[in-house]
């Protein structure tokens, strides 16, 4: 089977699995969107995924994303940034991405706000939370979250829409469930304490997205199950 056909089949199967997982737990399938994670994949593969119906493209690296974005922006679907973002790349991020999942410092938020203001844009963002508490992972811990949210809310050119997490890799998806539950509960607590309405939960990848959907994911970020191994 050629790559185009393989990607097409994988997209169809993923969209069905996502909708099935949502319906199985009584959620509206429209509430859960696939982010097709394209890191290390060539432009052609991303194009095949968009042709096959991928609703959103996700990228991890600004440099890599710039080339792909410029080649494929005319296809008219949203691009999301999901990788670690350095403040000095904020300007590029604001130009390309409809949603930035990985904000984890006030410094970065401030720079995004500034660049968004210059561009005349309100930039939607998510906060990345290190819910499993691993020292090697980026993201803020739960304690820092309330404070950071409080500091970000006044920034007029940012729109905070929710939380993102990337737990440790587990051999069984059920082992990730407590972390997905914890992210949902954190979002609900923030909404209640601050009187806000954060909606998005970006959580779940190839190995565990169905469990994440059961726990409330609105954005699942999937690479391997779509494109196969990374290049
Ligand atoms: C690579 C990556 C994914 C996709 O992971 P797969 O296991 O290949 O589906 C999701 N989120 C982030 C932040 C990633 O870097």
mmCIF file of C-alpha atoms and ligand atoms in Angstrom:
data_model
loop_
_atom_site.group_PDB
_atom_site.id
_atom_site.type_symbol
_atom_site.label_atom_id
_atom_site.label_comp_id
_atom_site.label_asym_id
_atom_site.label_seq_id
_atom_site.Cartn_x
_atom_site.Cartn_y
_atom_site.Cartn_z
ATOM 1 C CA UNK A 1 0.000 0.000 0.000
ATOM 2 C CA UNK A 2 1.417 3.424 -0.791
ATOM 3 C CA UNK A 3 1.796 6.072 1.867
ATOM 4 C CA UNK A 4 -1.100 8.174 0.644
ATOM 5 C CA UNK A 5 -3.488 5.263 0.916
ATOM 6 C CA UNK A 6 -2.071 4.254 4.296
ATOM 7 C CA UNK A 7 -2.544 7.762 5.719
ATOM 8 C CA UNK A 8 -6.050 7.943 4.282
ATOM 9 C CA UNK A 9 -7.028 4.687 5.926
ATOM 10 C CA UNK A 10 -5.478 5.697 9.219
ATOM 11 C CA UNK A 11 -7.329 9.032 9.281
ATOM 12 C CA UNK A 12 -10.659 7.336 8.581
ATOM 13 C CA UNK A 13 -10.042 4.745 11.262
ATOM 14 C CA UNK A 14 -8.916 7.345 13.819
ATOM 15 C CA UNK A 15 -11.911 9.607 13.183
ATOM 16 C CA UNK A 16 -14.180 6.616 13.680
ATOM 17 C CA UNK A 17 -12.405 5.469 16.865
ATOM 18 C CA UNK A 18 -12.589 8.985 18.309
ATOM 19 C CA UNK A 19 -16.306 9.292 17.569
ATOM 20 C CA UNK A 20 -16.967 5.790 18.945
ATOM 21 C CA UNK A 21 -15.051 6.512 22.150
ATOM 22 C CA UNK A 22 -17.057 9.727 22.632
ATOM 23 C CA UNK A 23 -20.402 8.064 22.035
ATOM 24 C CA UNK A 24 -19.539 5.107 24.285
ATOM 25 C CA UNK A 25 -19.292 7.460 27.234
ATOM 26 C CA UNK A 26 -22.275 9.571 26.286
ATOM 27 C CA UNK A 27 -20.387 12.552 24.868
ATOM 28 C CA UNK A 28 -21.131 14.424 21.685
ATOM 29 C CA UNK A 29 -18.474 13.290 19.152
ATOM 30 C CA UNK A 30 -18.264 16.885 17.912
ATOM 31 C CA UNK A 31 -16.694 17.851 21.249
ATOM 32 C CA UNK A 32 -13.534 15.844 20.509
ATOM 33 C CA UNK A 33 -11.122 16.848 17.763
ATOM 34 C CA UNK A 34 -8.159 15.076 16.254
ATOM 35 C CA UNK A 35 -4.888 16.985 16.148
ATOM 36 C CA UNK A 36 -2.764 15.266 13.481
ATOM 37 C CA UNK A 37 0.768 15.468 14.894
ATOM 38 C CA UNK A 38 3.168 15.867 11.993
ATOM 39 C CA UNK A 39 6.579 16.240 13.628
ATOM 40 C CA UNK A 40 9.366 14.757 11.477
ATOM 41 C CA UNK A 41 6.881 13.927 8.701
ATOM 42 C CA UNK A 42 7.491 15.438 5.256
ATOM 43 C CA UNK A 43 5.130 17.991 3.735
ATOM 44 C CA UNK A 44 3.644 15.372 1.402
ATOM 45 C CA UNK A 45 2.447 13.250 4.298
ATOM 46 C CA UNK A 46 0.805 16.212 6.012
ATOM 47 C CA UNK A 47 -0.888 17.068 2.729
ATOM 48 C CA UNK A 48 -2.265 13.523 2.454
ATOM 49 C CA UNK A 49 -3.614 13.742 6.003
ATOM 50 C CA UNK A 50 -5.385 17.046 5.282
ATOM 51 C CA UNK A 51 -6.776 15.644 2.016
ATOM 52 C CA UNK A 52 -8.080 12.645 3.937
ATOM 53 C CA UNK A 53 -9.942 14.851 6.424
ATOM 54 C CA UNK A 54 -7.546 15.661 9.261
ATOM 55 C CA UNK A 55 -9.247 18.668 10.880
ATOM 56 C CA UNK A 56 -6.182 20.189 12.628
ATOM 57 C CA UNK A 57 -2.405 19.938 12.119
ATOM 58 C CA UNK A 58 -0.151 19.845 15.204
ATOM 59 C CA UNK A 59 3.555 20.726 15.135
ATOM 60 C CA UNK A 60 6.306 20.645 17.779
ATOM 61 C CA UNK A 61 9.129 22.727 16.339
ATOM 62 C CA UNK A 62 8.868 26.284 15.016
ATOM 63 C CA UNK A 63 11.607 25.892 12.430
ATOM 64 C CA UNK A 64 10.100 22.722 10.985
ATOM 65 C CA UNK A 65 6.589 24.138 11.124
ATOM 66 C CA UNK A 66 7.459 27.286 9.145
ATOM 67 C CA UNK A 67 8.347 25.376 6.013
ATOM 68 C CA UNK A 68 5.319 23.116 6.228
ATOM 69 C CA UNK A 69 2.930 25.925 7.129
ATOM 70 C CA UNK A 70 3.975 28.081 4.206
ATOM 71 C CA UNK A 71 3.545 25.144 1.818
ATOM 72 C CA UNK A 72 0.151 24.067 3.159
ATOM 73 C CA UNK A 73 -1.538 27.128 4.674
ATOM 74 C CA UNK A 74 -3.659 27.488 1.531
ATOM 75 C CA UNK A 75 -5.423 24.231 2.437
ATOM 76 C CA UNK A 76 -7.250 26.286 5.035
ATOM 77 C CA UNK A 77 -7.249 24.145 8.178
ATOM 78 C CA UNK A 78 -6.054 25.297 11.612
ATOM 79 C CA UNK A 79 -2.498 24.660 12.883
ATOM 80 C CA UNK A 80 -1.770 24.066 16.563
ATOM 81 C CA UNK A 81 1.568 24.302 18.342
ATOM 82 C CA UNK A 82 2.151 21.479 20.822
ATOM 83 C CA UNK A 83 5.916 21.542 21.503
ATOM 84 C CA UNK A 84 8.131 23.454 23.884
ATOM 85 C CA UNK A 85 8.113 27.119 22.866
ATOM 86 C CA UNK A 86 10.947 29.547 23.518
ATOM 87 C CA UNK A 87 9.969 33.171 24.088
ATOM 88 C CA UNK A 88 12.158 34.340 21.205
ATOM 89 C CA UNK A 89 10.014 32.288 18.798
ATOM 90 C CA UNK A 90 6.736 33.759 20.035
ATOM 91 C CA UNK A 91 6.352 35.972 16.988
ATOM 92 C CA UNK A 92 6.426 33.007 14.585
ATOM 93 C CA UNK A 93 4.053 31.058 16.792
ATOM 94 C CA UNK A 94 1.526 33.903 16.785
ATOM 95 C CA UNK A 95 1.725 34.149 12.999
ATOM 96 C CA UNK A 96 1.043 30.469 12.352
ATOM 97 C CA UNK A 97 -0.949 28.890 15.126
ATOM 98 C CA UNK A 98 -4.624 29.125 15.921
ATOM 99 C CA UNK A 99 -3.989 27.502 19.315
ATOM 100 C CA UNK A 100 -0.775 27.149 21.344
ATOM 101 C CA UNK A 101 -1.077 24.183 23.737
ATOM 102 C CA UNK A 102 2.185 24.526 25.615
ATOM 103 C CA UNK A 103 2.343 27.802 27.570
ATOM 104 C CA UNK A 104 4.086 27.148 30.871
ATOM 105 C CA UNK A 105 5.662 30.411 32.069
ATOM 106 C CA UNK A 106 4.480 33.975 32.616
ATOM 107 C CA UNK A 107 7.470 35.136 30.596
ATOM 108 C CA UNK A 108 6.302 33.197 27.546
ATOM 109 C CA UNK A 109 2.697 34.316 28.057
ATOM 110 C CA UNK A 110 3.861 37.943 28.259
ATOM 111 C CA UNK A 111 5.827 37.645 25.036
ATOM 112 C CA UNK A 112 2.924 35.959 23.223
ATOM 113 C CA UNK A 113 0.609 38.718 24.447
ATOM 114 C CA UNK A 114 3.007 41.364 23.142
ATOM 115 C CA UNK A 115 3.429 39.711 19.747
ATOM 116 C CA UNK A 116 -0.303 39.116 19.438
ATOM 117 C CA UNK A 117 -0.955 42.789 20.155
ATOM 118 C CA UNK A 118 1.519 43.789 17.440
ATOM 119 C CA UNK A 119 -0.181 41.427 15.009
ATOM 120 C CA UNK A 120 -3.654 42.691 15.947
ATOM 121 C CA UNK A 121 -4.670 39.215 17.080
ATOM 122 C CA UNK A 122 -6.223 37.625 20.140
ATOM 123 C CA UNK A 123 -4.109 34.494 20.602
ATOM 124 C CA UNK A 124 -5.844 31.427 22.062
ATOM 125 C CA UNK A 125 -3.620 29.387 24.394
ATOM 126 C CA UNK A 126 -3.650 26.400 26.724
ATOM 127 C CA UNK A 127 -1.471 25.939 29.810
ATOM 128 C CA UNK A 128 0.712 22.850 29.871
ATOM 129 C CA UNK A 129 0.481 21.107 33.216
ATOM 130 C CA UNK A 130 2.996 18.504 34.364
ATOM 131 C CA UNK A 131 0.292 16.488 36.046
ATOM 132 C CA UNK A 132 2.429 13.395 36.611
ATOM 133 C CA UNK A 133 5.064 15.502 38.373
ATOM 134 C CA UNK A 134 8.043 14.111 36.466
ATOM 135 C CA UNK A 135 11.065 16.373 36.831
ATOM 136 C CA UNK A 136 12.085 15.906 33.179
ATOM 137 C CA UNK A 137 8.791 17.078 31.710
ATOM 138 C CA UNK A 138 7.968 20.673 30.939
ATOM 139 C CA UNK A 139 4.793 22.190 32.312
ATOM 140 C CA UNK A 140 3.749 23.787 35.548
ATOM 141 C CA UNK A 141 2.642 21.847 38.579
ATOM 142 C CA UNK A 142 -0.866 22.039 39.945
ATOM 143 C CA UNK A 143 0.071 24.476 42.705
ATOM 144 C CA UNK A 144 1.576 26.953 40.258
ATOM 145 C CA UNK A 145 -1.403 26.706 37.963
ATOM 146 C CA UNK A 146 -3.854 28.867 39.895
ATOM 147 C CA UNK A 147 -1.274 31.631 40.237
ATOM 148 C CA UNK A 148 -0.251 31.532 36.565
ATOM 149 C CA UNK A 149 -3.873 31.583 35.425
ATOM 150 C CA UNK A 150 -4.472 34.608 37.653
ATOM 151 C CA UNK A 151 -1.522 36.379 36.055
ATOM 152 C CA UNK A 152 -2.506 35.499 32.501
ATOM 153 C CA UNK A 153 -6.178 36.451 32.655
ATOM 154 C CA UNK A 154 -5.446 40.220 32.577
ATOM 155 C CA UNK A 155 -3.315 39.899 29.407
ATOM 156 C CA UNK A 156 -5.668 41.366 26.837
ATOM 157 C CA UNK A 157 -4.302 39.742 23.701
ATOM 158 C CA UNK A 158 -4.340 36.214 25.058
ATOM 159 C CA UNK A 159 -7.397 34.035 25.429
ATOM 160 C CA UNK A 160 -6.885 31.156 27.853
ATOM 161 C CA UNK A 161 -9.025 28.229 26.659
ATOM 162 C CA UNK A 162 -7.920 25.293 28.774
ATOM 163 C CA UNK A 163 -5.195 22.880 29.836
ATOM 164 C CA UNK A 164 -2.859 20.406 28.183
ATOM 165 C CA UNK A 165 -0.878 17.517 29.606
ATOM 166 C CA UNK A 166 1.464 14.802 28.449
ATOM 167 C CA UNK A 167 1.830 12.130 31.129
ATOM 168 C CA UNK A 168 4.658 9.597 31.249
ATOM 169 C CA UNK A 169 4.628 6.802 28.728
ATOM 170 C CA UNK A 170 2.858 3.735 30.105
ATOM 171 C CA UNK A 171 2.666 0.229 28.699
ATOM 172 C CA UNK A 172 -1.086 0.161 29.409
ATOM 173 C CA UNK A 173 -3.489 3.046 28.682
ATOM 174 C CA UNK A 174 -5.398 2.510 31.929
ATOM 175 C CA UNK A 175 -2.301 3.623 33.830
ATOM 176 C CA UNK A 176 -2.615 7.090 32.290
ATOM 177 C CA UNK A 177 -6.236 7.474 33.403
ATOM 178 C CA UNK A 178 -5.557 8.997 36.853
ATOM 179 C CA UNK A 179 -3.553 11.796 35.222
ATOM 180 C CA UNK A 180 -6.299 12.561 32.728
ATOM 181 C CA UNK A 181 -8.828 12.604 35.566
ATOM 182 C CA UNK A 182 -6.556 14.938 37.531
ATOM 183 C CA UNK A 183 -6.305 17.387 34.628
ATOM 184 C CA UNK A 184 -10.091 17.479 34.244
ATOM 185 C CA UNK A 185 -10.558 18.068 37.957
ATOM 186 C CA UNK A 186 -7.951 20.822 37.921
ATOM 187 C CA UNK A 187 -9.774 22.553 35.060
ATOM 188 C CA UNK A 188 -13.082 22.283 36.879
ATOM 189 C CA UNK A 189 -11.529 23.649 40.067
ATOM 190 C CA UNK A 190 -10.021 26.627 38.227
ATOM 191 C CA UNK A 191 -13.354 27.377 36.594
ATOM 192 C CA UNK A 192 -15.107 27.292 39.942
ATOM 193 C CA UNK A 193 -12.533 29.246 41.937
ATOM 194 C CA UNK A 194 -11.940 31.947 39.351
ATOM 195 C CA UNK A 195 -15.410 32.117 37.806
ATOM 196 C CA UNK A 196 -14.047 31.388 34.335
ATOM 197 C CA UNK A 197 -15.027 28.896 31.635
ATOM 198 C CA UNK A 198 -11.970 26.979 30.473
ATOM 199 C CA UNK A 199 -13.221 24.426 27.998
ATOM 200 C CA UNK A 200 -10.349 22.567 26.357
ATOM 201 C CA UNK A 201 -8.520 19.537 27.693
ATOM 202 C CA UNK A 202 -5.683 18.571 25.337
ATOM 203 C CA UNK A 203 -4.739 15.049 26.393
ATOM 204 C CA UNK A 204 -4.354 11.578 24.900
ATOM 205 C CA UNK A 205 -1.981 10.298 22.229
ATOM 206 C CA UNK A 206 -1.693 7.151 20.089
ATOM 207 C CA UNK A 207 -1.531 4.740 23.022
ATOM 208 C CA UNK A 208 -4.192 6.188 25.282
ATOM 209 C CA UNK A 209 -6.540 8.578 23.477
ATOM 210 C CA UNK A 210 -9.671 6.510 24.081
ATOM 211 C CA UNK A 211 -9.119 6.633 27.850
ATOM 212 C CA UNK A 212 -8.441 10.384 27.574
ATOM 213 C CA UNK A 213 -11.760 10.868 25.758
ATOM 214 C CA UNK A 214 -13.564 9.000 28.542
ATOM 215 C CA UNK A 215 -11.955 11.443 30.976
ATOM 216 C CA UNK A 216 -13.046 14.528 29.039
ATOM 217 C CA UNK A 217 -10.419 15.224 26.354
ATOM 218 C CA UNK A 218 -11.521 17.768 23.747
ATOM 219 C CA UNK A 219 -8.289 17.598 21.704
ATOM 220 C CA UNK A 220 -6.393 14.335 21.172
ATOM 221 C CA UNK A 221 -2.891 14.647 19.696
ATOM 222 C CA UNK A 222 -2.029 11.672 17.522
ATOM 223 C CA UNK A 223 1.083 11.006 15.445
ATOM 224 C CA UNK A 224 2.184 7.372 15.331
ATOM 225 C CA UNK A 225 -1.246 5.822 14.702
ATOM 226 C CA UNK A 226 -1.654 8.192 11.774
ATOM 227 C CA UNK A 227 1.716 8.302 10.040
ATOM 228 C CA UNK A 228 3.455 5.213 11.398
ATOM 229 C CA UNK A 229 6.940 5.609 12.875
ATOM 230 C CA UNK A 230 8.726 8.939 12.876
ATOM 231 C CA UNK A 231 11.368 9.705 10.257
HETATM 232 C C1 LIG B 1 4.693 13.480 19.405
HETATM 233 C C2 LIG B 1 3.652 14.050 20.267
HETATM 234 C C3 LIG B 1 2.344 13.543 20.264
HETATM 235 C C4 LIG B 1 1.912 12.351 19.445
HETATM 236 O O1 LIG B 1 2.406 11.164 20.000
HETATM 237 P P1 LIG B 1 2.061 9.737 19.359
HETATM 238 O O2 LIG B 1 2.315 8.802 20.471
HETATM 239 O O3 LIG B 1 3.000 9.557 18.202
HETATM 240 O O4 LIG B 1 0.653 9.745 18.932
HETATM 241 C C5 LIG B 1 1.394 14.181 21.079
HETATM 242 N N1 LIG B 1 1.710 15.242 21.838
HETATM 243 C C6 LIG B 1 2.952 15.762 21.856
HETATM 244 C C7 LIG B 1 3.218 16.938 22.720
HETATM 245 C C8 LIG B 1 3.951 15.179 21.085
HETATM 246 O O5 LIG B 1 5.189 15.696 21.129
#
